[in-house]
């Protein structure tokens, strides 16, 4: 048995069935897997992956392994690991996995160390915890790294800040910045799965409820759009005037969070920021307000302020804790303020992760194909790769689109024709 630290290998059978179920909705990744297995371009390449350990991630990992890669996996969040999937990857795929749902901070970082101990040539990260660990505590491994990929908005922001400070030691492809990633995964994936997390934790009726969405980025747009579909009244809060204007013209009410606190029944933060729901908001919310976060880190709700205001707390349901405040009012915190879609539900549906992970697999190939040619900077995948993924996805959905005629191609790229 390969080296591992998972909750229980007895869960492997259930994990395998769920991985196979996800695979049915991941035809683009399957096409890439079939090609990589035939050509083995990743032969012998050591990869350390820090990702949410879900059934979709399992399909990416076996794709890379079939391409010849020697992969190791740890979790990118202490609460997002699906223990049955982790067990199946170890037992059925022979992949070393270090991830246990509910692990504390110390064990979380010990698991990152285990993934790094592999001496990777490629890193695959979600949130940049693995990359920042390498740059702070394991610097001796940096010269051996060809490149890395980053899955999410917050990770890309951290890496760009490392690049700007001149400390990034190797090239990284920002998978998040591909159109076939952020327009679908962040919007439709986070939109649907965040509501799924709220529903599983509360069994709330959205129809008629007032839902406050903090942040109208790609994720926030998705949450607002899907909740409207279920009949909720939506309030959006923003700090960016263009995004706020867009929310207004999309038909949502827009106001300051402190004003929204008089009305909101449920609050979802999706900003990537810190203390968005702060003490002043917690004290202004209605009795029984439900708060949760779907941004990458559990920094968006000021949990220290909530703890200071709390007289007692009790778990009402799984991922649903009621805080009784000293004032006598109640605030319900879901999933400890961590990604509600992954901690209280199963994360994004495989149908969107198909595109995100197609980008991941092709980004790894791109990095290896350009070995020695890239600088230690954050790169976007070439537009051609995005278009290829979209074309493949459409084909698997049975959709055919028109092609430019030679006349049209010449016309839309010229300046001569006018009125
Ligand atoms: N839950 C998931 O599975 C999942 C999936 C993808 C991304 N994410 C994470 O979700 C977060 C948002 O990602 P995104 O792609 O939507 O980013 P984005 O940059 O497109 O949008 C974030 C928005 O939040 C706004 N904002 C910042 N501070 C704010 C504040 N104090 N109040 C109100 N609005 C504020 C910004 O102006 C911006 O419009 C990131 O942390 C990202 O990593 C989570």
mmCIF file of N, CA and C in Angstrom, residues 90-214:
data_model
loop_
_atom_site.group_PDB
_atom_site.id
_atom_site.type_symbol
_atom_site.label_atom_id
_atom_site.label_comp_id
_atom_site.label_asym_id
_atom_site.label_seq_id
_atom_site.Cartn_x
_atom_site.Cartn_y
_atom_site.Cartn_z
ATOM 1 N N UNK A 90 -6.227 5.927 -2.723
ATOM 2 C CA UNK A 90 -5.123 5.150 -2.148
ATOM 3 C C UNK A 90 -5.282 3.669 -2.530
ATOM 4 N N UNK A 91 -6.455 3.127 -2.252
ATOM 5 C CA UNK A 91 -6.652 1.674 -2.400
ATOM 6 C C UNK A 91 -6.746 1.231 -3.863
ATOM 7 N N UNK A 92 -7.503 1.971 -4.666
ATOM 8 C CA UNK A 92 -7.744 1.489 -6.033
ATOM 9 C C UNK A 92 -6.799 2.092 -7.065
ATOM 10 N N UNK A 93 -6.278 3.308 -6.794
ATOM 11 C CA UNK A 93 -5.432 3.951 -7.818
ATOM 12 C C UNK A 93 -3.971 4.014 -7.403
ATOM 13 N N UNK A 94 -3.674 3.608 -6.179
ATOM 14 C CA UNK A 94 -2.277 3.601 -5.724
ATOM 15 C C UNK A 94 -1.674 4.996 -5.659
ATOM 16 N N UNK A 95 -2.520 5.993 -5.386
ATOM 17 C CA UNK A 95 -2.029 7.378 -5.295
ATOM 18 C C UNK A 95 -1.877 7.769 -3.817
ATOM 19 N N UNK A 96 -0.688 8.240 -3.412
ATOM 20 C CA UNK A 96 -0.520 8.667 -2.022
ATOM 21 C C UNK A 96 -1.379 9.899 -1.722
ATOM 22 N N UNK A 97 -2.264 9.787 -0.740
ATOM 23 C CA UNK A 97 -3.156 10.900 -0.379
ATOM 24 C C UNK A 97 -2.970 11.212 1.104
ATOM 25 N N UNK A 98 -2.894 12.500 1.407
ATOM 26 C CA UNK A 98 -2.742 12.960 2.788
ATOM 27 C C UNK A 98 -3.848 13.970 3.053
ATOM 28 N N UNK A 99 -4.979 13.515 3.517
ATOM 29 C CA UNK A 99 -6.126 14.410 3.691
ATOM 30 C C UNK A 99 -7.191 13.707 4.529
ATOM 31 N N UNK A 100 -7.646 14.395 5.561
ATOM 32 C CA UNK A 100 -8.699 13.858 6.422
ATOM 33 C C UNK A 100 -9.692 14.983 6.695
ATOM 34 N N UNK A 101 -10.953 14.737 6.432
ATOM 35 C CA UNK A 101 -11.955 15.782 6.670
ATOM 36 C C UNK A 101 -11.967 16.161 8.150
ATOM 37 N N UNK A 102 -11.889 17.472 8.400
ATOM 38 C CA UNK A 102 -11.922 17.954 9.781
ATOM 39 C C UNK A 102 -10.545 18.075 10.412
ATOM 40 N N UNK A 103 -9.496 17.877 9.622
ATOM 41 C CA UNK A 103 -8.126 17.945 10.179
ATOM 42 C C UNK A 103 -7.863 19.343 10.744
ATOM 43 N N UNK A 104 -7.056 19.376 11.826
ATOM 44 C CA UNK A 104 -6.739 20.698 12.381
ATOM 45 C C UNK A 104 -5.612 21.334 11.566
ATOM 46 N N UNK A 105 -5.307 22.590 11.898
ATOM 47 C CA UNK A 105 -4.325 23.370 11.136
ATOM 48 C C UNK A 105 -2.960 22.671 11.066
ATOM 49 N N UNK A 106 -2.579 22.105 12.220
ATOM 50 C CA UNK A 106 -1.268 21.443 12.291
ATOM 51 C C UNK A 106 -1.203 20.249 11.332
ATOM 52 N N UNK A 107 -2.262 19.437 11.347
ATOM 53 C CA UNK A 107 -2.291 18.253 10.479
ATOM 54 C C UNK A 107 -2.406 18.667 9.008
ATOM 55 N N UNK A 108 -3.168 19.752 8.776
ATOM 56 C CA UNK A 108 -3.330 20.280 7.411
ATOM 57 C C UNK A 108 -1.950 20.610 6.815
ATOM 58 N N UNK A 109 -1.135 21.337 7.607
ATOM 59 C CA UNK A 109 0.189 21.706 7.093
ATOM 60 C C UNK A 109 1.150 20.516 7.075
ATOM 61 N N UNK A 110 0.953 19.553 7.996
ATOM 62 C CA UNK A 110 1.776 18.329 7.944
ATOM 63 C C UNK A 110 1.491 17.597 6.635
ATOM 64 N N UNK A 111 0.227 17.607 6.216
ATOM 65 C CA UNK A 111 -0.142 16.942 4.960
ATOM 66 C C UNK A 111 0.454 17.661 3.746
ATOM 67 N N UNK A 112 0.495 18.993 3.812
ATOM 68 C CA UNK A 112 1.144 19.729 2.713
ATOM 69 C C UNK A 112 2.627 19.328 2.672
ATOM 70 N N UNK A 113 3.250 19.226 3.845
ATOM 71 C CA UNK A 113 4.664 18.813 3.896
ATOM 72 C C UNK A 113 4.853 17.431 3.272
ATOM 73 N N UNK A 114 3.910 16.522 3.517
ATOM 74 C CA UNK A 114 4.002 15.160 2.943
ATOM 75 C C UNK A 114 3.923 15.220 1.415
ATOM 76 N N UNK A 115 3.058 16.092 0.914
ATOM 77 C CA UNK A 115 2.927 16.205 -0.548
ATOM 78 C C UNK A 115 4.200 16.794 -1.146
ATOM 79 N N UNK A 116 4.814 17.715 -0.435
ATOM 80 C CA UNK A 116 6.028 18.367 -0.933
ATOM 81 C C UNK A 116 7.253 17.456 -0.805
ATOM 82 N N UNK A 117 7.242 16.587 0.193
ATOM 83 C CA UNK A 117 8.392 15.715 0.466
ATOM 84 C C UNK A 117 8.752 14.875 -0.759
ATOM 85 N N UNK A 118 7.877 14.823 -1.672
ATOM 86 C CA UNK A 118 7.962 14.133 -2.930
ATOM 87 C C UNK A 118 9.003 14.767 -3.883
ATOM 88 N N UNK A 119 9.463 15.999 -3.570
ATOM 89 C CA UNK A 119 10.373 16.776 -4.442
ATOM 90 C C UNK A 119 9.743 16.974 -5.830
ATOM 91 N N UNK A 120 8.683 17.771 -5.902
ATOM 92 C CA UNK A 120 7.940 17.879 -7.163
ATOM 93 C C UNK A 120 8.683 18.649 -8.255
ATOM 94 N N UNK A 121 8.376 18.282 -9.511
ATOM 95 C CA UNK A 121 8.796 19.097 -10.663
ATOM 96 C C UNK A 121 7.656 20.025 -11.040
ATOM 97 N N UNK A 122 6.415 19.622 -10.660
ATOM 98 C CA UNK A 122 5.232 20.428 -10.965
ATOM 99 C C UNK A 122 4.366 20.506 -9.700
ATOM 100 N N UNK A 123 3.830 21.703 -9.428
ATOM 101 C CA UNK A 123 2.877 21.833 -8.319
ATOM 102 C C UNK A 123 1.504 22.204 -8.879
ATOM 103 N N UNK A 124 0.472 21.642 -8.274
ATOM 104 C CA UNK A 124 -0.908 21.991 -8.640
ATOM 105 C C UNK A 124 -1.583 22.449 -7.350
ATOM 106 N N UNK A 125 -1.983 23.716 -7.326
ATOM 107 C CA UNK A 125 -2.423 24.297 -6.064
ATOM 108 C C UNK A 125 -3.812 24.911 -6.194
ATOM 109 N N UNK A 126 -4.514 25.035 -5.070
ATOM 110 C CA UNK A 126 -5.820 25.693 -5.036
ATOM 111 C C UNK A 126 -5.831 26.599 -3.807
ATOM 112 N N UNK A 127 -5.430 27.864 -4.014
ATOM 113 C CA UNK A 127 -5.380 28.803 -2.885
ATOM 114 C C UNK A 127 -3.970 29.215 -2.516
ATOM 115 N N UNK A 128 -2.976 28.512 -3.092
ATOM 116 C CA UNK A 128 -1.542 28.848 -2.955
ATOM 117 C C UNK A 128 -0.922 28.513 -1.600
ATOM 118 N N UNK A 129 -1.547 27.670 -0.794
ATOM 119 C CA UNK A 129 -0.918 27.275 0.470
ATOM 120 C C UNK A 129 0.318 26.407 0.227
ATOM 121 N N UNK A 130 0.256 25.533 -0.790
ATOM 122 C CA UNK A 130 1.402 24.665 -1.070
ATOM 123 C C UNK A 130 2.572 25.497 -1.610
ATOM 124 N N UNK A 131 2.255 26.399 -2.529
ATOM 125 C CA UNK A 131 3.312 27.237 -3.124
ATOM 126 C C UNK A 131 3.941 28.129 -2.049
ATOM 127 N N UNK A 132 3.119 28.699 -1.173
ATOM 128 C CA UNK A 132 3.704 29.596 -0.166
ATOM 129 C C UNK A 132 4.508 28.784 0.857
ATOM 130 N N UNK A 133 4.108 27.550 1.140
ATOM 131 C CA UNK A 133 4.905 26.701 2.036
ATOM 132 C C UNK A 133 6.263 26.414 1.404
ATOM 133 N N UNK A 134 6.261 26.097 0.113
ATOM 134 C CA UNK A 134 7.526 25.824 -0.595
ATOM 135 C C UNK A 134 8.447 27.046 -0.550
ATOM 136 N N UNK A 135 7.860 28.234 -0.736
ATOM 137 C CA UNK A 135 8.668 29.457 -0.781
ATOM 138 C C UNK A 135 9.127 29.921 0.600
ATOM 139 N N UNK A 136 8.473 29.418 1.653
ATOM 140 C CA UNK A 136 8.900 29.871 2.981
ATOM 141 C C UNK A 136 9.737 28.816 3.702
ATOM 142 N N UNK A 137 9.254 27.554 3.727
ATOM 143 C CA UNK A 137 9.968 26.552 4.548
ATOM 144 C C UNK A 137 10.797 25.536 3.767
ATOM 145 N N UNK A 138 10.540 25.367 2.466
ATOM 146 C CA UNK A 138 11.269 24.336 1.708
ATOM 147 C C UNK A 138 11.936 24.939 0.467
ATOM 148 N N UNK A 139 12.618 26.036 0.662
ATOM 149 C CA UNK A 139 13.215 26.776 -0.460
ATOM 150 C C UNK A 139 14.233 25.954 -1.240
ATOM 151 N N UNK A 140 14.855 24.973 -0.572
ATOM 152 C CA UNK A 140 15.882 24.167 -1.259
ATOM 153 C C UNK A 140 15.270 23.359 -2.413
ATOM 154 N N UNK A 141 13.947 23.181 -2.399
ATOM 155 C CA UNK A 141 13.293 22.395 -3.467
ATOM 156 C C UNK A 141 12.949 23.264 -4.684
ATOM 157 N N UNK A 142 12.985 24.582 -4.523
ATOM 158 C CA UNK A 142 12.523 25.474 -5.598
ATOM 159 C C UNK A 142 13.281 25.288 -6.921
ATOM 160 N N UNK A 143 14.612 25.133 -6.901
ATOM 161 C CA UNK A 143 15.318 25.017 -8.191
ATOM 162 C C UNK A 143 14.878 23.802 -9.027
ATOM 163 N N UNK A 144 14.339 22.780 -8.383
ATOM 164 C CA UNK A 144 13.936 21.573 -9.116
ATOM 165 C C UNK A 144 12.544 21.689 -9.737
ATOM 166 N N UNK A 145 11.867 22.814 -9.521
ATOM 167 C CA UNK A 145 10.470 22.917 -9.978
ATOM 168 C C UNK A 145 10.387 23.579 -11.357
ATOM 169 N N UNK A 146 9.742 22.883 -12.281
ATOM 170 C CA UNK A 146 9.577 23.396 -13.656
ATOM 171 C C UNK A 146 8.481 24.455 -13.683
ATOM 172 N N UNK A 147 7.385 24.196 -12.980
ATOM 173 C CA UNK A 147 6.277 25.151 -12.988
ATOM 174 C C UNK A 147 5.125 24.640 -12.146
ATOM 175 N N UNK A 148 4.089 25.464 -12.071
ATOM 176 C CA UNK A 148 2.927 25.085 -11.275
ATOM 177 C C UNK A 148 1.650 25.643 -11.880
ATOM 178 N N UNK A 149 0.525 25.191 -11.340
ATOM 179 C CA UNK A 149 -0.770 25.719 -11.774
ATOM 180 C C UNK A 149 -1.536 26.168 -10.537
ATOM 181 N N UNK A 150 -2.453 27.120 -10.729
ATOM 182 C CA UNK A 150 -3.274 27.601 -9.609
ATOM 183 C C UNK A 150 -4.729 27.621 -10.043
ATOM 184 N N UNK A 151 -5.573 27.067 -9.178
ATOM 185 C CA UNK A 151 -6.972 26.842 -9.516
ATOM 186 C C UNK A 151 -7.884 28.039 -9.256
ATOM 187 N N UNK A 152 -7.657 28.807 -8.179
ATOM 188 C CA UNK A 152 -8.709 29.753 -7.772
ATOM 189 C C UNK A 152 -8.273 31.220 -7.712
ATOM 190 N N UNK A 153 -9.276 32.105 -7.735
ATOM 191 C CA UNK A 153 -9.063 33.561 -7.735
ATOM 192 C C UNK A 153 -8.129 34.003 -6.610
ATOM 193 N N UNK A 154 -8.418 33.565 -5.394
ATOM 194 C CA UNK A 154 -7.600 33.988 -4.252
ATOM 195 C C UNK A 154 -6.150 33.532 -4.410
ATOM 196 N N UNK A 155 -5.935 32.310 -4.892
ATOM 197 C CA UNK A 155 -4.567 31.820 -5.118
ATOM 198 C C UNK A 155 -3.854 32.671 -6.155
ATOM 199 N N UNK A 156 -4.558 33.023 -7.231
ATOM 200 C CA UNK A 156 -3.950 33.835 -8.297
ATOM 201 C C UNK A 156 -3.568 35.213 -7.740
ATOM 202 N N UNK A 157 -4.432 35.781 -6.891
ATOM 203 C CA UNK A 157 -4.119 37.093 -6.290
ATOM 204 C C UNK A 157 -2.846 36.978 -5.431
ATOM 205 N N UNK A 158 -2.741 35.923 -4.648
ATOM 206 C CA UNK A 158 -1.543 35.742 -3.796
ATOM 207 C C UNK A 158 -0.286 35.584 -4.664
ATOM 208 N N UNK A 159 -0.413 34.809 -5.756
ATOM 209 C CA UNK A 159 0.755 34.561 -6.617
ATOM 210 C C UNK A 159 1.171 35.824 -7.364
ATOM 211 N N UNK A 160 0.178 36.617 -7.800
ATOM 212 C CA UNK A 160 0.531 37.874 -8.490
ATOM 213 C C UNK A 160 1.253 38.802 -7.514
ATOM 214 N N UNK A 161 0.826 38.750 -6.254
ATOM 215 C CA UNK A 161 1.491 39.603 -5.267
ATOM 216 C C UNK A 161 2.923 39.085 -5.028
ATOM 217 N N UNK A 162 3.141 37.783 -5.076
ATOM 218 C CA UNK A 162 4.511 37.239 -4.967
ATOM 219 C C UNK A 162 5.346 37.669 -6.178
ATOM 220 N N UNK A 163 4.718 37.619 -7.360
ATOM 221 C CA UNK A 163 5.442 38.023 -8.576
ATOM 222 C C UNK A 163 5.852 39.496 -8.467
ATOM 223 N N UNK A 164 4.902 40.323 -8.031
ATOM 224 C CA UNK A 164 5.155 41.760 -7.917
ATOM 225 C C UNK A 164 6.273 42.052 -6.911
ATOM 226 N N UNK A 165 6.304 41.271 -5.842
ATOM 227 C CA UNK A 165 7.335 41.479 -4.815
ATOM 228 C C UNK A 165 8.670 40.854 -5.236
ATOM 229 N N UNK A 166 8.680 40.188 -6.404
ATOM 230 C CA UNK A 166 9.926 39.591 -6.906
ATOM 231 C C UNK A 166 10.343 38.327 -6.166
ATOM 232 N N UNK A 167 9.387 37.662 -5.495
ATOM 233 C CA UNK A 167 9.768 36.468 -4.729
ATOM 234 C C UNK A 167 9.298 35.152 -5.373
ATOM 235 N N UNK A 168 8.486 35.242 -6.409
ATOM 236 C CA UNK A 168 8.011 34.003 -7.049
ATOM 237 C C UNK A 168 9.184 33.338 -7.763
ATOM 238 N N UNK A 169 9.406 32.040 -7.468
ATOM 239 C CA UNK A 169 10.631 31.396 -7.965
ATOM 240 C C UNK A 169 10.427 30.579 -9.235
ATOM 241 N N UNK A 170 9.195 30.313 -9.627
ATOM 242 C CA UNK A 170 8.981 29.514 -10.844
ATOM 243 C C UNK A 170 7.664 29.907 -11.516
ATOM 244 N N UNK A 171 7.525 29.600 -12.823
ATOM 245 C CA UNK A 171 6.310 30.025 -13.528
ATOM 246 C C UNK A 171 5.063 29.287 -13.066
ATOM 247 N N UNK A 172 3.952 30.030 -13.047
ATOM 248 C CA UNK A 172 2.676 29.420 -12.641
ATOM 249 C C UNK A 172 1.626 29.767 -13.693
ATOM 250 N N UNK A 173 0.846 28.777 -14.082
ATOM 251 C CA UNK A 173 -0.285 29.045 -14.964
ATOM 252 C C UNK A 173 -1.520 29.268 -14.095
ATOM 253 N N UNK A 174 -2.154 30.441 -14.279
ATOM 254 C CA UNK A 174 -3.371 30.774 -13.537
ATOM 255 C C UNK A 174 -4.549 30.121 -14.259
ATOM 256 N N UNK A 175 -4.841 28.891 -13.894
ATOM 257 C CA UNK A 175 -5.950 28.167 -14.523
ATOM 258 C C UNK A 175 -7.257 28.937 -14.338
ATOM 259 N N UNK A 176 -7.379 29.606 -13.179
ATOM 260 C CA UNK A 176 -8.598 30.374 -12.903
ATOM 261 C C UNK A 176 -8.890 31.410 -13.987
ATOM 262 N N UNK A 177 -7.832 31.898 -14.651
ATOM 263 C CA UNK A 177 -8.022 32.998 -15.601
ATOM 264 C C UNK A 177 -8.446 32.543 -16.994
ATOM 265 N N UNK A 178 -8.573 31.247 -17.209
ATOM 266 C CA UNK A 178 -9.132 30.768 -18.471
ATOM 267 C C UNK A 178 -10.626 31.036 -18.468
ATOM 268 N N UNK A 179 -11.144 31.455 -19.621
ATOM 269 C CA UNK A 179 -12.591 31.715 -19.694
ATOM 270 C C UNK A 179 -13.401 30.460 -19.404
ATOM 271 N N UNK A 180 -12.884 29.309 -19.886
ATOM 272 C CA UNK A 180 -13.632 28.067 -19.656
ATOM 273 C C UNK A 180 -13.536 27.620 -18.194
ATOM 274 N N UNK A 181 -12.804 28.364 -17.378
ATOM 275 C CA UNK A 181 -12.801 28.118 -15.931
ATOM 276 C C UNK A 181 -13.712 29.115 -15.232
ATOM 277 N N UNK A 182 -13.300 30.399 -15.168
ATOM 278 C CA UNK A 182 -14.029 31.308 -14.266
ATOM 279 C C UNK A 182 -15.470 31.590 -14.682
ATOM 280 N N UNK A 183 -15.741 31.573 -16.002
ATOM 281 C CA UNK A 183 -17.114 31.882 -16.415
ATOM 282 C C UNK A 183 -18.099 30.761 -16.088
ATOM 283 N N UNK A 184 -17.581 29.582 -15.852
ATOM 284 C CA UNK A 184 -18.462 28.431 -15.636
ATOM 285 C C UNK A 184 -18.340 27.883 -14.207
ATOM 286 N N UNK A 185 -17.120 27.548 -13.813
ATOM 287 C CA UNK A 185 -16.874 27.011 -12.466
ATOM 288 C C UNK A 185 -17.284 28.043 -11.413
ATOM 289 N N UNK A 186 -16.718 29.267 -11.506
ATOM 290 C CA UNK A 186 -16.985 30.272 -10.476
ATOM 291 C C UNK A 186 -18.461 30.688 -10.490
ATOM 292 N N UNK A 187 -19.022 30.861 -11.673
ATOM 293 C CA UNK A 187 -20.398 31.353 -11.756
ATOM 294 C C UNK A 187 -21.422 30.227 -11.544
ATOM 295 N N UNK A 188 -21.486 29.289 -12.472
ATOM 296 C CA UNK A 188 -22.525 28.253 -12.348
ATOM 297 C C UNK A 188 -22.203 27.240 -11.247
ATOM 298 N N UNK A 189 -20.911 26.900 -11.109
ATOM 299 C CA UNK A 189 -20.518 25.922 -10.089
ATOM 300 C C UNK A 189 -20.748 26.469 -8.691
ATOM 301 N N UNK A 190 -20.129 27.616 -8.392
ATOM 302 C CA UNK A 190 -20.274 28.181 -7.038
ATOM 303 C C UNK A 190 -21.715 28.606 -6.798
ATOM 304 N N UNK A 191 -22.362 29.126 -7.845
ATOM 305 C CA UNK A 191 -23.761 29.539 -7.701
ATOM 306 C C UNK A 191 -24.609 28.386 -7.196
ATOM 307 N N UNK A 192 -24.580 27.284 -7.918
ATOM 308 C CA UNK A 192 -25.444 26.158 -7.545
ATOM 309 C C UNK A 192 -24.990 25.470 -6.254
ATOM 310 N N UNK A 193 -23.676 25.198 -6.154
ATOM 311 C CA UNK A 193 -23.238 24.383 -5.015
ATOM 312 C C UNK A 193 -23.283 25.152 -3.691
ATOM 313 N N UNK A 194 -23.179 26.483 -3.735
ATOM 314 C CA UNK A 194 -23.289 27.237 -2.474
ATOM 315 C C UNK A 194 -24.720 27.121 -1.940
ATOM 316 N N UNK A 195 -25.684 27.214 -2.859
ATOM 317 C CA UNK A 195 -27.080 27.065 -2.417
ATOM 318 C C UNK A 195 -27.323 25.637 -1.929
ATOM 319 N N UNK A 196 -26.690 24.683 -2.604
ATOM 320 C CA UNK A 196 -26.791 23.278 -2.179
ATOM 321 C C UNK A 196 -26.273 23.138 -0.738
ATOM 322 N N UNK A 197 -25.144 23.775 -0.444
ATOM 323 C CA UNK A 197 -24.567 23.717 0.905
ATOM 324 C C UNK A 197 -25.511 24.325 1.932
ATOM 325 N N UNK A 198 -26.085 25.475 1.590
ATOM 326 C CA UNK A 198 -27.009 26.145 2.529
ATOM 327 C C UNK A 198 -28.233 25.255 2.771
ATOM 328 N N UNK A 199 -28.734 24.652 1.679
ATOM 329 C CA UNK A 199 -29.924 23.803 1.809
ATOM 330 C C UNK A 199 -29.642 22.570 2.659
ATOM 331 N N UNK A 200 -28.501 21.917 2.403
ATOM 332 C CA UNK A 200 -28.210 20.706 3.184
ATOM 333 C C UNK A 200 -28.019 21.040 4.660
ATOM 334 N N UNK A 201 -27.437 22.215 4.944
ATOM 335 C CA UNK A 201 -27.179 22.576 6.339
ATOM 336 C C UNK A 201 -28.441 23.060 7.053
ATOM 337 N N UNK A 202 -29.427 23.603 6.292
ATOM 338 C CA UNK A 202 -30.572 24.243 6.965
ATOM 339 C C UNK A 202 -31.941 23.727 6.535
ATOM 340 N N UNK A 203 -32.038 23.198 5.312
ATOM 341 C CA UNK A 203 -33.331 22.845 4.707
ATOM 342 C C UNK A 203 -34.274 24.053 4.631
ATOM 343 N N UNK A 204 -33.670 25.222 4.417
ATOM 344 C CA UNK A 204 -34.414 26.483 4.338
ATOM 345 C C UNK A 204 -35.232 26.577 3.042
ATOM 346 N N UNK A 205 -36.324 27.333 3.079
ATOM 347 C CA UNK A 205 -37.053 27.623 1.842
ATOM 348 C C UNK A 205 -36.534 28.951 1.292
ATOM 349 N N UNK A 206 -35.943 28.903 0.100
ATOM 350 C CA UNK A 206 -35.417 30.142 -0.479
ATOM 351 C C UNK A 206 -36.536 31.080 -0.902
ATOM 352 N N UNK A 207 -37.627 30.512 -1.420
ATOM 353 C CA UNK A 207 -38.716 31.359 -1.915
ATOM 354 C C UNK A 207 -39.185 32.290 -0.809
ATOM 355 N N UNK A 208 -39.157 33.586 -1.090
ATOM 356 C CA UNK A 208 -39.621 34.561 -0.110
ATOM 357 C C UNK A 208 -38.564 35.008 0.889
ATOM 358 N N UNK A 209 -37.419 34.301 0.945
ATOM 359 C CA UNK A 209 -36.349 34.725 1.873
ATOM 360 C C UNK A 209 -35.570 35.872 1.261
ATOM 361 N N UNK A 210 -34.908 36.644 2.114
ATOM 362 C CA UNK A 210 -34.015 37.694 1.603
ATOM 363 C C UNK A 210 -32.577 37.224 1.776
ATOM 364 N N UNK A 211 -31.901 37.112 0.621
ATOM 365 C CA UNK A 211 -30.521 36.611 0.610
ATOM 366 C C UNK A 211 -29.593 37.768 0.272
ATOM 367 N N UNK A 212 -28.594 37.975 1.118
ATOM 368 C CA UNK A 212 -27.625 39.047 0.883
ATOM 369 C C UNK A 212 -26.347 38.414 0.334
ATOM 370 N N UNK A 213 -25.957 38.842 -0.868
ATOM 371 C CA UNK A 213 -24.740 38.318 -1.490
ATOM 372 C C UNK A 213 -23.669 39.397 -1.389
ATOM 373 N N UNK A 214 -22.588 39.116 -0.666
ATOM 374 C CA UNK A 214 -21.497 40.093 -0.516
ATOM 375 C C UNK A 214 -20.446 39.787 -1.564
#
